[in-house]
Coordinates of C-alpha atoms in Angstrom, one line a residue:
X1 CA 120.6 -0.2 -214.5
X2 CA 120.1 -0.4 -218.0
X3 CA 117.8 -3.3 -219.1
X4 CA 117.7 -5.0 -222.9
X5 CA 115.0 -4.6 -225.1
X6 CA 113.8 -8.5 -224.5
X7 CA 113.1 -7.5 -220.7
X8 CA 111.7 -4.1 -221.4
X9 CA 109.0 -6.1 -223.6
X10 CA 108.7 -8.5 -220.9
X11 CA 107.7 -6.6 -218.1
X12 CA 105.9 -4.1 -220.0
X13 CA 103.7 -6.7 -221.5
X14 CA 103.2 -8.1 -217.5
X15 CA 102.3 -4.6 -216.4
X16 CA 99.7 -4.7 -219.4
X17 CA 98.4 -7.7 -218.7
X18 CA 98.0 -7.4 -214.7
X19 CA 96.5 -3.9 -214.9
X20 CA 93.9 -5.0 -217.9
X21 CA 93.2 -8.1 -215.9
X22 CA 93.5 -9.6 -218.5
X23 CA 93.2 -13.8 -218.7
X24 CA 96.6 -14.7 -220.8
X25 CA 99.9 -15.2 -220.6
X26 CA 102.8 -12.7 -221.7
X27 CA 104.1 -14.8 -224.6
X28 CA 100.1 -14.9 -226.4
X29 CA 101.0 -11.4 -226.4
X30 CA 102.5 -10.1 -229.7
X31 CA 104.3 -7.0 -229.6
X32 CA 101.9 -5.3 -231.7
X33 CA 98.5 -6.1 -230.0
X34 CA 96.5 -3.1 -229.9
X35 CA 95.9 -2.5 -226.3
X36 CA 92.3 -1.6 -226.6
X37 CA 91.7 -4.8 -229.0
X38 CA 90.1 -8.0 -228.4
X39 CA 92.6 -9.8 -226.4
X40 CA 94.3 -7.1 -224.1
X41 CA 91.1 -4.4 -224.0
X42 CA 92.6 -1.7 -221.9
X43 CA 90.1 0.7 -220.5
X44 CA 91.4 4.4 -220.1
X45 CA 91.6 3.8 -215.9
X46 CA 93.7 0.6 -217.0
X47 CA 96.0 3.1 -219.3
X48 CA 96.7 5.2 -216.2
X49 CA 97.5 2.4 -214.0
X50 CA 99.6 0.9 -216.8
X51 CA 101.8 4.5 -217.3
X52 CA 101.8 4.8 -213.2
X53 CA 103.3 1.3 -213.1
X54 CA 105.6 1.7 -215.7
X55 CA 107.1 4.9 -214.1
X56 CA 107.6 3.3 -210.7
X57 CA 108.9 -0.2 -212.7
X58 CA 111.5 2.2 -214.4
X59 CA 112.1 4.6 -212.3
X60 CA 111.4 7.7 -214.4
X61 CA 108.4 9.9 -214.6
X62 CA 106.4 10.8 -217.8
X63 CA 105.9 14.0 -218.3
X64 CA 102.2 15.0 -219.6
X65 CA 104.0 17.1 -222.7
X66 CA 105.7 14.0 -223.6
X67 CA 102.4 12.6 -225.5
X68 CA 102.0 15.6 -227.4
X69 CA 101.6 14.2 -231.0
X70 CA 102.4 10.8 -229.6
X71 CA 100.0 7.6 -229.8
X72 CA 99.8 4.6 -227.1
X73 CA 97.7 1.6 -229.3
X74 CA 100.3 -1.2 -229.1
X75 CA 102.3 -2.8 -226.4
X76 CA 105.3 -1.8 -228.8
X77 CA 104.1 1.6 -228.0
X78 CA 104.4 1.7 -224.3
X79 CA 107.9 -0.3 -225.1
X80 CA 109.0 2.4 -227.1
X81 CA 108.0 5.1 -224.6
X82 CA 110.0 3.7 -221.7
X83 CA 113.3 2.9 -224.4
X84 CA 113.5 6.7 -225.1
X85 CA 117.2 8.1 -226.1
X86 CA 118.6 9.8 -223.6
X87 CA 117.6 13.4 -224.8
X88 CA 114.2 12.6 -225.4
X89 CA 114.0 10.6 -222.0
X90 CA 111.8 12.0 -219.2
X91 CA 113.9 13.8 -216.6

């Protein structure tokens, strides 16, 4: 099933916000926000849940070499990680 970008965001940002516990609503959250900012503040056990979550949600898992050189800080981030072309994709 291949998903657009608008629902990629979409449940990304309500994986984020569920396992931050975080108090808002999906469409307070820009794409941008910085996951360990203010609004979001995503601990580093709420970044593992998040990455679990997101490979059952998507069905793929991520590889541990596949954050080599890479940075998670936005929710654009995480977005980005799941949209991977298909050669860079986890297998």
């Amino acid at each position: 099933m291949t998903r657009d970008r608008d629902d990629v965001f979409a449940t990304v940002k309500d994986i984020v916000i569920t396992e931050a516990r975080a108090a808002v609503e999906p469409s307070a959250v820009p794409d941008d926000e910085p996951l360990a900012g203010p609004l979001l503040n995503v601990s580093s056990m709420a970044l593992l849940g998040i990455l679990t979550r997101i490979e059952d949600e998507f069905g793929s898992a991520v590889p541990d070499d596949l954050f080599a050189g890479r940075s998670l800080k936005t929710v654009r981030d995480l977005v980005e990680l799941v949209s991977l072309p298909a050669e860079e994709a986890p297998k």
